Short mmCIF file of C-alpha atoms in Angstrom, two decimals:
data_model
loop_
_atom_site.label_atom_id
_atom_site.label_comp_id
_atom_site.label_asym_id
_atom_site.label_seq_id
_atom_site.Cartn_x
_atom_site.Cartn_y
_atom_site.Cartn_z
CA UNK A 174 -0.04 -0.03 -0.09
CA UNK A 175 1.31 3.36 -1.08
CA UNK A 176 1.69 6.05 1.49
CA UNK A 177 -1.13 8.06 -0.04
CA UNK A 178 -3.28 4.84 0.11
CA UNK A 179 -2.24 4.33 3.73
CA UNK A 180 -3.55 7.77 4.47
CA UNK A 181 -6.79 7.10 2.70
CA UNK A 182 -7.35 3.85 4.47
CA UNK A 183 -6.61 5.43 7.72
CA UNK A 184 -9.02 8.38 7.22
CA UNK A 185 -11.68 6.16 6.29
CA UNK A 186 -11.07 4.01 9.27
CA UNK A 187 -11.30 6.96 11.51
CA UNK A 188 -14.47 8.19 9.84
CA UNK A 189 -16.04 4.74 10.36
CA UNK A 190 -15.34 5.29 14.01
CA UNK A 191 -17.80 8.22 13.83
CA UNK A 192 -20.81 6.34 12.83
CA UNK A 193 -23.75 6.17 14.99
CA UNK A 194 -23.56 4.28 18.33
CA UNK A 195 -26.73 2.51 17.56
CA UNK A 196 -24.96 0.74 14.62
CA UNK A 197 -21.90 -0.20 16.66
CA UNK A 198 -24.31 -1.63 19.38
CA UNK A 199 -26.22 -3.50 16.71
CA UNK A 200 -22.99 -5.10 15.43
CA UNK A 201 -22.15 -6.18 18.95
CA UNK A 202 -25.47 -7.60 19.90
CA UNK A 203 -27.22 -8.59 16.73
CA UNK A 204 -27.05 -12.37 15.91
CA UNK A 205 -28.00 -14.07 12.87
CA UNK A 206 -29.55 -17.47 12.29
CA UNK A 207 -27.09 -20.21 11.16
CA UNK A 208 -27.50 -21.87 8.00
CA UNK A 209 -29.29 -25.29 7.97
CA UNK A 210 -26.11 -27.35 8.57
CA UNK A 211 -24.43 -24.91 10.69
CA UNK A 212 -27.20 -25.07 13.19
CA UNK A 213 -25.94 -28.38 13.98
CA UNK A 214 -22.60 -26.98 14.85
CA UNK A 215 -23.39 -24.96 17.78
CA UNK A 216 -19.95 -24.11 18.79
CA UNK A 217 -20.34 -21.40 21.08
CA UNK A 218 -23.29 -22.96 22.87
CA UNK A 219 -21.50 -26.28 23.22
CA UNK A 220 -18.35 -24.73 24.67
CA UNK A 221 -20.24 -22.68 26.93
CA UNK A 222 -21.53 -25.85 28.49
CA UNK A 223 -18.13 -27.28 29.25
CA UNK A 224 -17.74 -25.68 32.73
CA UNK A 225 -19.20 -27.69 35.48
CA UNK A 226 -20.01 -30.71 33.32
CA UNK A 227 -19.03 -34.35 34.19
CA UNK A 228 -16.69 -36.27 31.98
CA UNK A 229 -17.04 -39.43 29.87
CA UNK A 230 -14.70 -41.28 27.80
CA UNK A 231 -15.39 -41.40 24.04
CA UNK A 232 -15.99 -45.10 24.30
CA UNK A 233 -18.47 -44.79 27.02
CA UNK A 234 -20.53 -42.15 25.05
CA UNK A 235 -20.39 -44.40 22.09
CA UNK A 236 -21.83 -47.28 24.14
CA UNK A 237 -24.03 -45.04 26.23
CA UNK A 238 -22.25 -45.97 29.54
CA UNK A 239 -21.82 -43.77 32.62
CA UNK A 240 -18.72 -41.72 33.14
CA UNK A 241 -16.02 -42.75 35.30
CA UNK A 242 -14.76 -39.17 36.24
CA UNK A 243 -11.13 -38.93 35.02
CA UNK A 244 -9.85 -35.38 34.91
CA UNK A 245 -9.05 -33.49 31.70
CA UNK A 246 -5.18 -33.61 31.14
CA UNK A 247 -3.49 -30.31 31.78
CA UNK A 248 -1.66 -28.64 28.90
CA UNK A 249 1.85 -29.43 30.28
CA UNK A 250 0.97 -32.98 30.78
CA UNK A 251 -0.51 -33.47 27.46
CA UNK A 252 2.32 -31.54 25.74
CA UNK A 253 5.03 -33.79 27.38
CA UNK A 254 3.78 -36.79 25.52
CA UNK A 255 6.78 -38.21 23.64
CA UNK A 256 7.63 -35.75 20.92
CA UNK A 257 10.35 -38.21 19.77
CA UNK A 258 7.72 -40.72 18.73
CA UNK A 259 5.01 -38.56 17.08
CA UNK A 260 3.82 -41.35 14.88
CA UNK A 261 2.73 -43.52 17.89
CA UNK A 262 -0.47 -42.16 19.29
CA UNK A 263 -0.72 -42.39 22.99
CA UNK A 264 -3.55 -43.35 25.13
CA UNK A 265 -6.48 -40.91 25.00
CA UNK A 266 -5.50 -37.69 26.59
CA UNK A 267 -8.65 -36.45 27.98
CA UNK A 268 -12.24 -37.21 28.90
CA UNK A 269 -15.46 -36.06 27.48
CA UNK A 270 -18.50 -34.71 29.21
CA UNK A 271 -21.78 -36.48 29.60
CA UNK A 272 -23.79 -36.68 26.51
CA UNK A 273 -27.21 -34.94 26.90
CA UNK A 274 -30.30 -36.91 25.82
CA UNK A 275 -31.51 -34.13 23.79
CA UNK A 276 -32.40 -35.79 20.60
CA UNK A 277 -29.19 -34.92 18.87
CA UNK A 278 -29.08 -31.03 18.67
CA UNK A 279 -25.37 -31.40 19.24
CA UNK A 280 -25.53 -29.30 22.49
CA UNK A 281 -23.26 -31.43 24.56
CA UNK A 282 -19.64 -31.13 24.03
CA UNK A 283 -16.20 -30.82 25.73
CA UNK A 284 -12.76 -29.81 24.80
CA UNK A 285 -10.45 -32.68 24.24
CA UNK A 286 -6.99 -32.57 23.23
CA UNK A 287 -5.94 -34.92 20.50
CA UNK A 288 -3.23 -35.61 18.12
CA UNK A 289 -4.34 -36.76 14.83
CA UNK A 290 -2.48 -37.94 11.70
CA UNK A 291 -4.31 -37.30 8.31
CA UNK A 292 -2.44 -37.96 5.11
CA UNK A 293 0.88 -38.03 6.98
CA UNK A 294 0.38 -34.56 8.71
CA UNK A 295 0.05 -34.56 12.52
CA UNK A 296 -2.45 -32.24 13.72
CA UNK A 297 -2.59 -31.09 17.33
CA UNK A 298 -6.20 -30.25 17.92
CA UNK A 299 -8.71 -29.23 20.40
CA UNK A 300 -11.75 -31.26 19.64
CA UNK A 301 -15.31 -30.61 20.71
CA UNK A 302 -17.68 -33.60 20.52
CA UNK A 303 -21.18 -33.46 19.75
CA UNK A 304 -23.80 -35.08 17.46
CA UNK A 305 -25.13 -34.16 14.05
CA UNK A 306 -28.71 -35.42 13.30
CA UNK A 307 -28.33 -35.43 9.51
CA UNK A 308 -25.73 -37.02 7.26
CA UNK A 309 -24.98 -33.75 5.61
CA UNK A 310 -21.36 -33.25 4.83
CA UNK A 311 -20.69 -29.57 5.00
CA UNK A 312 -17.28 -29.45 3.35
CA UNK A 313 -14.80 -31.13 1.11
CA UNK A 314 -13.24 -34.42 2.21
CA UNK A 315 -9.72 -34.09 3.35
CA UNK A 316 -8.72 -37.59 4.28
CA UNK A 317 -9.13 -40.11 7.03
CA UNK A 318 -7.59 -40.17 10.32
CA UNK A 319 -4.66 -42.79 10.18
CA UNK A 320 -3.57 -42.31 13.79
CA UNK A 321 -4.98 -40.65 16.75
CA UNK A 322 -4.77 -40.53 20.55
CA UNK A 323 -8.19 -41.75 20.74
CA UNK A 324 -8.32 -45.14 18.75
CA UNK A 325 -12.09 -44.65 18.11
CA UNK A 326 -11.23 -41.83 15.72
CA UNK A 327 -8.86 -43.88 13.53
CA UNK A 328 -10.47 -44.32 10.20
CA UNK A 329 -12.83 -41.52 10.75
CA UNK A 330 -13.50 -39.13 7.79
CA UNK A 331 -12.10 -35.61 7.96
CA UNK A 332 -14.08 -32.89 6.37
CA UNK A 333 -13.71 -29.13 5.96
CA UNK A 334 -16.14 -27.42 8.43
CA UNK A 335 -16.33 -24.72 5.99
CA UNK A 336 -16.99 -24.63 2.16
CA UNK A 337 -14.19 -22.23 1.80
CA UNK A 338 -11.72 -24.67 3.13
CA UNK A 339 -10.07 -26.32 0.19
CA UNK A 340 -9.19 -29.89 0.19
CA UNK A 341 -5.61 -30.48 1.15
CA UNK A 342 -4.89 -27.13 2.56
CA UNK A 343 -3.41 -27.16 6.07
CA UNK A 344 -3.40 -23.43 6.43
CA UNK A 345 -6.70 -22.50 7.88
CA UNK A 346 -7.83 -21.62 11.39
CA UNK A 347 -11.40 -22.75 10.36
CA UNK A 348 -12.46 -25.86 12.17
CA UNK A 349 -12.05 -29.32 10.63
CA UNK A 350 -14.88 -31.64 11.06
CA UNK A 351 -14.12 -35.27 11.84
CA UNK A 352 -17.14 -37.34 11.34
CA UNK A 353 -17.64 -40.82 12.77
CA UNK A 354 -20.43 -42.50 11.06
CA UNK A 355 -23.26 -44.22 12.98
CA UNK A 356 -26.59 -45.48 11.81
CA UNK A 357 -28.51 -42.56 13.24
CA UNK A 358 -26.21 -40.05 11.79
CA UNK A 359 -22.75 -38.83 12.60
CA UNK A 360 -21.05 -38.09 15.76
CA UNK A 361 -18.62 -35.42 15.08
CA UNK A 362 -15.64 -33.75 16.69
CA UNK A 363 -14.91 -30.28 15.67
CA UNK A 364 -11.27 -29.22 15.88
CA UNK A 365 -9.86 -25.88 16.26
CA UNK A 366 -6.57 -24.53 15.04
CA UNK A 367 -5.18 -27.79 13.71
CA UNK A 368 -1.60 -27.33 13.24
CA UNK A 369 1.44 -29.46 13.90
CA UNK A 370 3.00 -29.87 10.49
CA UNK A 371 5.87 -28.24 8.80
CA UNK A 372 5.49 -24.65 7.98
CA UNK A 373 5.33 -25.39 4.35
CA UNK A 374 5.63 -28.63 2.52
CA UNK A 375 7.93 -28.57 -0.38
CA UNK A 376 5.05 -28.39 -2.87
CA UNK A 377 3.35 -25.48 -0.95
CA UNK A 378 6.74 -23.55 -0.91
CA UNK A 379 7.19 -24.09 -4.55
CA UNK A 380 3.64 -23.06 -5.23
CA UNK A 381 4.04 -19.81 -3.25
CA UNK A 382 7.27 -19.16 -5.11
CA UNK A 383 5.58 -19.69 -8.55
CA UNK A 384 2.66 -17.61 -7.64
CA UNK A 385 4.91 -14.71 -6.54
CA UNK A 386 3.69 -14.68 -2.94
CA UNK A 387 7.02 -13.82 -1.70
CA UNK A 388 5.69 -12.31 1.54
CA UNK A 389 4.53 -15.56 2.61
CA UNK A 390 7.86 -17.00 1.89
CA UNK A 391 9.56 -14.18 3.62
CA UNK A 392 8.29 -15.77 6.89
CA UNK A 393 11.54 -17.89 6.59
CA UNK A 394 13.69 -14.70 6.92
CA UNK A 395 13.18 -13.97 10.53
CA UNK A 396 14.65 -10.65 11.71
CA UNK A 397 16.74 -10.46 14.89
CA UNK A 398 18.01 -14.02 14.20
CA UNK A 399 21.20 -15.05 12.44
CA UNK A 400 22.98 -18.45 12.29
CA UNK A 401 25.08 -20.49 9.97
CA UNK A 402 23.85 -23.74 11.46
CA UNK A 403 20.80 -24.27 13.65
CA UNK A 404 23.00 -25.91 16.25
CA UNK A 405 24.55 -22.61 16.82
CA UNK A 406 21.51 -21.09 18.37
CA UNK A 407 21.42 -21.09 22.10
CA UNK A 408 18.32 -21.84 24.00
CA UNK A 409 17.39 -18.21 24.55
CA UNK A 410 17.76 -17.43 20.83
CA UNK A 411 15.62 -20.56 20.13
CA UNK A 412 12.91 -19.30 22.65
CA UNK A 413 13.03 -15.90 20.98
CA UNK A 414 12.47 -17.56 17.58
CA UNK A 415 9.66 -19.54 19.09
CA UNK A 416 7.87 -16.33 20.10
CA UNK A 417 8.51 -14.63 16.82
CA UNK A 418 7.04 -17.52 14.82
CA UNK A 419 4.18 -18.26 17.19
CA UNK A 420 0.45 -17.37 16.42
CA UNK A 421 -1.17 -16.97 19.63
CA UNK A 422 -4.28 -18.72 18.36
CA UNK A 423 -2.11 -21.82 17.63
CA UNK A 424 -1.34 -22.23 21.23
CA UNK A 425 -3.41 -25.31 21.96
CA UNK A 426 -5.87 -25.27 24.78
CA UNK A 427 -6.15 -21.53 24.99
CA UNK A 428 -9.54 -20.83 23.89
CA UNK A 429 -12.50 -20.36 26.01
CA UNK A 430 -16.10 -20.95 25.15
CA UNK A 431 -16.64 -17.49 23.97
CA UNK A 432 -15.17 -17.40 20.36
CA UNK A 433 -14.50 -13.68 20.88
CA UNK A 434 -12.17 -14.13 23.82
CA UNK A 435 -9.29 -16.30 24.47
CA UNK A 436 -8.23 -18.04 27.59
CA UNK A 437 -4.86 -16.15 27.42
CA UNK A 438 -6.81 -13.00 28.00
CA UNK A 439 -7.50 -14.03 31.41
CA UNK A 440 -4.23 -15.38 32.64
CA UNK A 441 -1.50 -13.58 34.32
CA UNK A 442 1.30 -15.76 33.14
CA UNK A 443 1.87 -18.31 30.28
CA UNK A 444 3.22 -21.69 31.42
CA UNK A 445 4.68 -23.44 28.47
CA UNK A 446 5.91 -27.08 28.38
CA UNK A 447 9.33 -27.39 26.70
CA UNK A 448 7.66 -29.68 24.24
CA UNK A 449 5.29 -26.89 23.12
CA UNK A 450 8.32 -24.79 22.29
CA UNK A 451 10.08 -27.74 20.49
CA UNK A 452 6.93 -28.70 18.57
CA UNK A 453 6.80 -25.20 17.14
CA UNK A 454 10.64 -25.12 16.39
CA UNK A 455 10.36 -28.43 14.74
CA UNK A 456 8.42 -26.80 12.03
CA UNK A 457 11.38 -24.51 11.10
CA UNK A 458 14.50 -26.13 12.26
CA UNK A 459 16.36 -29.44 12.23
CA UNK A 460 19.43 -30.28 14.20
CA UNK A 461 19.06 -27.73 16.91
CA UNK A 462 19.43 -28.20 20.60
CA UNK A 463 16.94 -26.74 22.94
CA UNK A 464 17.77 -26.85 26.78
CA UNK A 465 14.90 -25.11 28.51
CA UNK A 466 16.91 -25.00 31.75
CA UNK A 467 19.29 -22.46 30.05
CA UNK A 468 16.44 -20.03 29.66
CA UNK A 469 15.78 -17.36 32.19
CA UNK A 470 12.13 -17.99 32.01
CA UNK A 471 12.51 -21.68 33.07
CA UNK A 472 10.90 -22.72 36.35
CA UNK A 473 12.39 -26.03 37.55
CA UNK A 474 9.56 -26.49 40.04
CA UNK A 475 7.07 -26.77 37.23
CA UNK A 476 9.59 -27.98 34.48
CA UNK A 477 8.13 -25.14 32.37
CA UNK A 478 8.86 -21.93 30.74
CA UNK A 479 6.88 -19.27 32.54
CA UNK A 480 6.41 -16.06 30.60
CA UNK A 481 4.51 -12.91 31.34
CA UNK A 482 3.77 -12.26 27.83
CA UNK A 483 3.95 -14.13 24.57
CA UNK A 484 4.72 -10.90 22.65
CA UNK A 485 8.32 -10.99 21.69
CA UNK A 486 10.44 -7.87 21.83
CA UNK A 487 9.76 -5.41 18.89
CA UNK A 488 11.00 -6.65 15.62
CA UNK A 489 10.44 -5.60 12.08
CA UNK A 490 8.50 -7.89 9.80
CA UNK A 491 10.84 -8.67 6.88
CA UNK A 492 9.94 -8.11 3.28
CA UNK A 493 11.50 -10.39 0.79
CA UNK A 494 13.31 -8.62 -1.96
CA UNK A 495 14.58 -11.66 -3.86
CA UNK A 496 13.91 -15.33 -3.83
CA UNK A 497 15.69 -17.95 -5.68
CA UNK A 498 14.68 -21.62 -6.01
CA UNK A 499 17.35 -24.02 -7.16
CA UNK A 500 16.40 -27.57 -6.85
CA UNK A 501 15.96 -28.38 -3.07
CA UNK A 502 17.19 -24.92 -1.84
CA UNK A 503 15.35 -21.74 -1.61
CA UNK A 504 17.18 -18.57 -0.90
CA UNK A 505 15.27 -15.62 0.53
CA UNK A 506 16.91 -12.27 0.65
CA UNK A 507 15.50 -9.45 2.57
CA UNK A 508 17.09 -6.09 3.31
CA UNK A 509 19.54 -7.30 5.80
CA UNK A 510 19.41 -11.08 5.61
CA UNK A 511 19.93 -13.97 3.36
CA UNK A 512 18.09 -17.06 4.44
CA UNK A 513 18.74 -20.49 3.07
CA UNK A 514 15.87 -22.98 3.25
CA UNK A 515 16.13 -26.60 2.51
CA UNK A 516 13.06 -28.10 0.87
CA UNK A 517 12.21 -31.67 1.71
CA UNK A 518 9.10 -33.90 1.24
CA UNK A 519 8.28 -33.51 4.99
CA UNK A 520 8.85 -29.83 5.14
CA UNK A 521 11.03 -26.76 4.58
CA UNK A 522 13.65 -26.03 7.13
CA UNK A 523 16.04 -23.24 7.87
CA UNK A 524 19.66 -24.15 7.14
CA UNK A 525 21.00 -20.58 7.80
CA UNK A 526 20.17 -17.09 8.16
CA UNK A 527 22.97 -14.82 7.52
CA UNK A 528 23.10 -11.15 8.05
CA UNK A 529 24.34 -9.01 4.95
CA UNK A 530 26.31 -5.92 5.11
CA UNK B 231 -26.16 -1.46 36.48
CA UNK B 232 -27.81 0.27 33.67
CA UNK B 233 -25.97 2.54 31.34
CA UNK B 234 -28.17 5.42 32.44
CA UNK B 235 -27.19 4.84 36.13
CA UNK B 236 -23.63 4.77 35.19
CA UNK B 237 -23.83 7.97 33.37
CA UNK B 238 -25.54 9.43 36.19
CA UNK B 239 -22.68 8.47 38.55
CA UNK B 240 -20.31 10.22 36.09
CA UNK B 241 -22.37 13.42 36.23
CA UNK B 242 -22.33 13.18 40.08
CA UNK B 243 -18.53 12.78 40.05
CA UNK B 244 -18.91 9.61 41.84
CA UNK B 245 -15.68 7.39 41.47
CA UNK B 246 -17.96 4.45 41.65
CA UNK B 247 -18.69 5.27 37.93
CA UNK B 248 -15.24 4.08 37.03
CA UNK B 249 -15.66 0.81 38.91
CA UNK B 250 -18.93 0.16 37.30
CA UNK B 251 -17.62 1.00 33.83
CA UNK B 252 -14.64 -1.30 34.29
CA UNK B 253 -16.83 -4.09 35.48
CA UNK B 254 -19.29 -3.75 32.66
CA UNK B 255 -17.22 -2.63 29.75
CA UNK B 256 -13.65 -3.61 30.64
CA UNK B 257 -13.40 -6.75 28.63
CA UNK B 258 -15.30 -5.15 25.83
CA UNK B 259 -13.02 -2.11 25.49
CA UNK B 260 -9.98 -4.46 26.13
CA UNK B 261 -11.00 -6.57 23.06
CA UNK B 262 -11.23 -3.55 20.91
CA UNK B 263 -7.92 -2.28 21.91
CA UNK B 264 -6.28 -5.80 21.49
CA UNK B 265 -7.74 -6.23 18.08
CA UNK B 266 -5.77 -3.22 16.94
CA UNK B 267 -2.74 -3.34 19.25
CA UNK B 268 -2.03 -7.03 19.64
CA UNK B 269 -0.36 -6.24 22.92
CA UNK B 270 -1.65 -7.09 26.35
CA UNK B 271 0.09 -4.23 28.02
CA UNK B 272 -0.71 -1.54 25.42
CA UNK B 273 -4.30 -2.67 25.45
CA UNK B 274 -4.58 -2.30 29.16
CA UNK B 275 -3.04 1.10 28.96
CA UNK B 276 -5.52 2.11 26.31
CA UNK B 277 -8.39 0.92 28.54
CA UNK B 278 -7.22 2.82 31.44
CA UNK B 279 -6.85 5.93 29.31
CA UNK B 280 -10.38 5.29 27.95
CA UNK B 281 -11.76 5.58 31.75
CA UNK B 282 -9.78 8.86 32.07
CA UNK B 283 -11.26 10.18 28.84
CA UNK B 284 -14.67 9.10 29.80
CA UNK B 285 -14.43 10.80 33.26
CA UNK B 286 -13.47 14.02 31.53
CA UNK B 287 -16.20 13.71 28.87
CA UNK B 288 -18.93 13.16 31.28
CA UNK B 289 -20.29 15.77 31.89
CA UNK B 290 -21.07 17.52 29.70
CA UNK B 291 -21.78 14.50 27.43
CA UNK B 292 -24.54 12.10 28.22
CA UNK B 293 -24.14 9.30 25.73
CA UNK B 294 -27.29 7.30 25.04
CA UNK B 295 -25.30 4.06 24.34
CA UNK B 296 -22.36 4.02 26.64
CA UNK B 297 -20.75 0.86 25.08
CA UNK B 298 -20.25 2.42 21.83
CA UNK B 299 -19.20 5.75 23.34
CA UNK B 300 -16.54 4.06 25.32
CA UNK B 301 -15.57 1.76 22.54
CA UNK B 302 -15.07 4.74 20.28
CA UNK B 303 -12.69 6.30 22.61
CA UNK B 304 -10.80 3.03 23.06
CA UNK B 305 -10.71 2.55 19.31
CA UNK B 306 -9.26 6.08 18.70
CA UNK B 307 -6.72 5.83 21.45
CA UNK B 308 -5.59 2.40 20.12
CA UNK B 309 -5.23 3.59 16.62
CA UNK B 310 -3.10 6.55 17.99
CA UNK B 311 -1.05 4.24 19.99
CA UNK B 312 -0.62 1.88 17.05
CA UNK B 313 0.56 4.60 14.80
CA UNK B 314 2.94 5.91 17.39
CA UNK B 315 4.42 2.59 18.04
CA UNK B 316 4.27 1.25 14.48
CA UNK B 317 7.76 0.84 13.59
CA UNK B 318 9.10 -2.57 14.69
CA UNK B 319 5.67 -3.97 15.90
CA UNK B 320 5.28 -7.52 15.56
CA UNK B 321 2.55 -8.52 13.00
CA UNK B 322 0.13 -5.75 13.65
CA UNK B 323 -2.89 -8.02 13.72
CA UNK B 324 -5.74 -7.30 11.54
CA UNK B 325 -5.39 -3.51 11.46
CA UNK B 326 -2.97 -3.29 8.61
CA UNK B 327 -5.06 -5.49 6.45
CA UNK B 328 -8.14 -3.63 7.42
CA UNK B 329 -6.70 -0.29 6.43
CA UNK B 330 -5.38 -1.75 3.11
CA UNK B 331 -8.88 -3.05 2.37
CA UNK B 332 -10.37 0.38 3.06
CA UNK B 333 -7.89 2.19 0.98
CA UNK B 334 -9.73 1.28 -2.22
CA UNK B 335 -12.96 2.63 -0.92
CA UNK B 336 -12.03 6.23 -0.52
CA UNK B 337 -11.87 7.61 -4.02
CA UNK B 338 -8.35 8.77 -5.07
CA UNK B 339 -8.37 12.45 -5.12
CA UNK B 340 -6.64 14.42 -7.95
CA UNK B 341 -6.27 17.26 -5.39
CA UNK B 342 -4.66 15.73 -2.42
CA UNK B 343 -4.70 18.94 -0.50
CA UNK B 344 -8.50 19.13 -0.77
CA UNK B 345 -9.69 17.33 2.41
CA UNK B 346 -13.09 16.51 3.53
CA UNK B 347 -14.00 17.27 7.05
CA UNK B 348 -13.87 13.96 9.08
CA UNK B 349 -17.33 14.59 10.45
CA UNK B 350 -18.75 14.93 6.96
CA UNK B 351 -17.10 11.71 5.80
CA UNK B 352 -18.32 10.10 9.01
CA UNK B 353 -21.82 11.19 8.28
CA UNK B 354 -21.71 9.98 4.76
CA UNK B 355 -20.46 6.65 5.91
CA UNK B 356 -23.15 6.59 8.45
CA UNK B 357 -25.89 7.07 5.84
CA UNK B 358 -24.34 4.52 3.68
CA UNK B 359 -24.21 1.80 6.45
CA UNK B 360 -28.00 2.57 7.25
CA UNK B 361 -28.80 1.94 3.65
CA UNK B 362 -27.32 -1.52 3.87
CA UNK B 363 -29.06 -4.80 4.79
CA UNK B 364 -28.55 -5.33 8.52
CA UNK B 365 -26.25 -8.37 8.11
CA UNK B 366 -23.95 -6.58 5.59
CA UNK B 367 -23.73 -3.64 7.90
CA UNK B 368 -22.88 -5.78 10.96
CA UNK B 369 -20.16 -7.58 9.01
CA UNK B 370 -18.66 -4.31 7.79
CA UNK B 371 -18.67 -2.95 11.19
CA UNK B 372 -17.14 -6.07 12.85
CA UNK B 373 -14.45 -5.86 10.36
CA UNK B 374 -13.76 -2.21 10.11
CA UNK B 375 -14.98 -0.81 13.51
CA UNK B 376 -14.12 -3.76 15.78
CA UNK B 377 -11.24 -4.93 13.69
CA UNK B 378 -12.39 -8.60 13.99
CA UNK B 379 -10.61 -11.08 11.67
CA UNK B 380 -12.67 -12.76 8.83
CA UNK B 381 -12.73 -15.93 10.87
CA UNK B 382 -14.10 -14.29 13.89
CA UNK B 383 -16.92 -12.56 12.01
CA UNK B 384 -17.72 -15.93 10.25
CA UNK B 385 -17.81 -17.71 13.59
CA UNK B 386 -19.99 -14.88 15.31
CA UNK B 387 -22.46 -14.94 12.59
CA UNK B 388 -22.43 -18.55 11.75
CA UNK B 389 -21.15 -17.96 8.25
CA UNK B 390 -18.62 -19.41 5.97
CA UNK B 391 -15.50 -17.27 5.62
CA UNK B 392 -16.18 -17.02 1.93
CA UNK B 393 -19.55 -15.58 2.57
CA UNK B 394 -18.00 -12.95 5.00
CA UNK B 395 -15.24 -11.95 2.45
CA UNK B 396 -17.83 -11.68 -0.35
CA UNK B 397 -20.03 -9.44 1.87
CA UNK B 398 -16.96 -7.29 2.77
CA UNK B 399 -15.89 -7.11 -0.84
CA UNK B 400 -19.59 -6.13 -2.11
CA UNK B 401 -19.81 -3.59 0.58
CA UNK B 402 -16.48 -1.91 0.07
CA UNK B 403 -17.31 -1.59 -3.67
CA UNK B 404 -20.73 -0.06 -2.89
CA UNK B 405 -19.13 2.24 -0.40
CA UNK B 406 -16.58 3.45 -3.00
CA UNK B 407 -19.36 4.24 -5.36
CA UNK B 408 -21.32 5.83 -2.65
CA UNK B 409 -18.50 8.12 -1.66
CA UNK B 410 -17.83 9.04 -5.25
CA UNK B 411 -21.52 10.04 -5.79
CA UNK B 412 -21.41 11.97 -2.62
CA UNK B 413 -18.41 13.74 -3.79
CA UNK B 414 -16.21 12.57 -0.95
CA UNK B 415 -12.49 12.29 -1.29
#
């Protein structure tokens, strides 16, 4: 956007601030009726019921049995499940709430943390369970669950919960819909912020390059970071890189029942398991060594990194000036850095970020 | 406490007005600030500044809708703070995108020095929004007043993202035509 355009946009933005208070109030309070199939995804209503409900295992809901009352796993506990063996799903991480006998309006739900593998990509998801009365499939088919913490989800179909979510795209913060078919309809679990794969696959990076979407590829060229080998990065630098690359919404388990608020709005500190940091770093780097005990924020009592904010220190968003794709290597040049990225079938990884004179 | 009662407290210079405002609208204003600033600390400071501005504004003002009155103060303070601290800010959230989207709507002027009074522009936009179907108006305001993301709007109104984007695109185009016809820009 040009500077003149910037001024126009801001002027109009300010002018919009002067519209009638009744319109602003309407935009806050007015709700619109969901479309037919969306009425059976009562996300906000379901999540609002989580607090104070009892818990059930997925199997017990399936068979209609009574809950046994196990507690929901804490984020730290769940995140410490072996990152070294991501292909092996562990035992179900969490419990489910009691299923209401309400004729299948999908009102009962709970947040459950799961790891799912779909077409080779591991998703770390918050799942909400409910029931759809109809067999409508709202979005495109994305694949089947090949591995999951909850074995009852293995083999389940995964659909886009939005008709705008294109098949095969991992880069969406719209929910994925995982449907487990039953004679009377589908049981579904709705996932939020499903992310746990590489930043880009090789094909995605090549597509972005071909399409000239260099700003997206410039995400590789992080400011305030430089190294010739990932192993050179000390743990504080790795933590800083983690914060720079983190999208707050991706931090699993931080949503509340109100879609317009996030749990992290209510907390005074952020307690991060080391595995949450390394899971994020694994999307960008190979061959690094992260020792959380070397970080100032490390709390040995909780074996966690305790931060007052997830906002990193100010840094400038880089703009790509030149990108070269040569075989398995992509070179991203910004104003002050040259970043070398290795493209593999499993993802694209930084090899080096070098400051230029 | 009803808005009218809270405003009465301001007029009576009772400090309880601030407590009631914080209690009722603290989260609301914080969300508006955070959508723009994407910083917890900055958002908190903006909200605190909002209460001070509100204290100084009432009296003489007696807003009919306290939420939008406070929200507007927060929004303006947040925008000013965003501009002041813009260099080096991480991400910037939705605001840069929103500004870029709006850039197209205000007709490019051949005489850049000829400015339209902000109030006149606001009134024109107000008339435009009132001419829209309610849903389109709400979507537009969620995007460009509240600075919600497209996803958040889609979830709030139980719509697909594509539907929200289409609505915004159509409305922006209509706004551009409207402002041209009104001679704004």
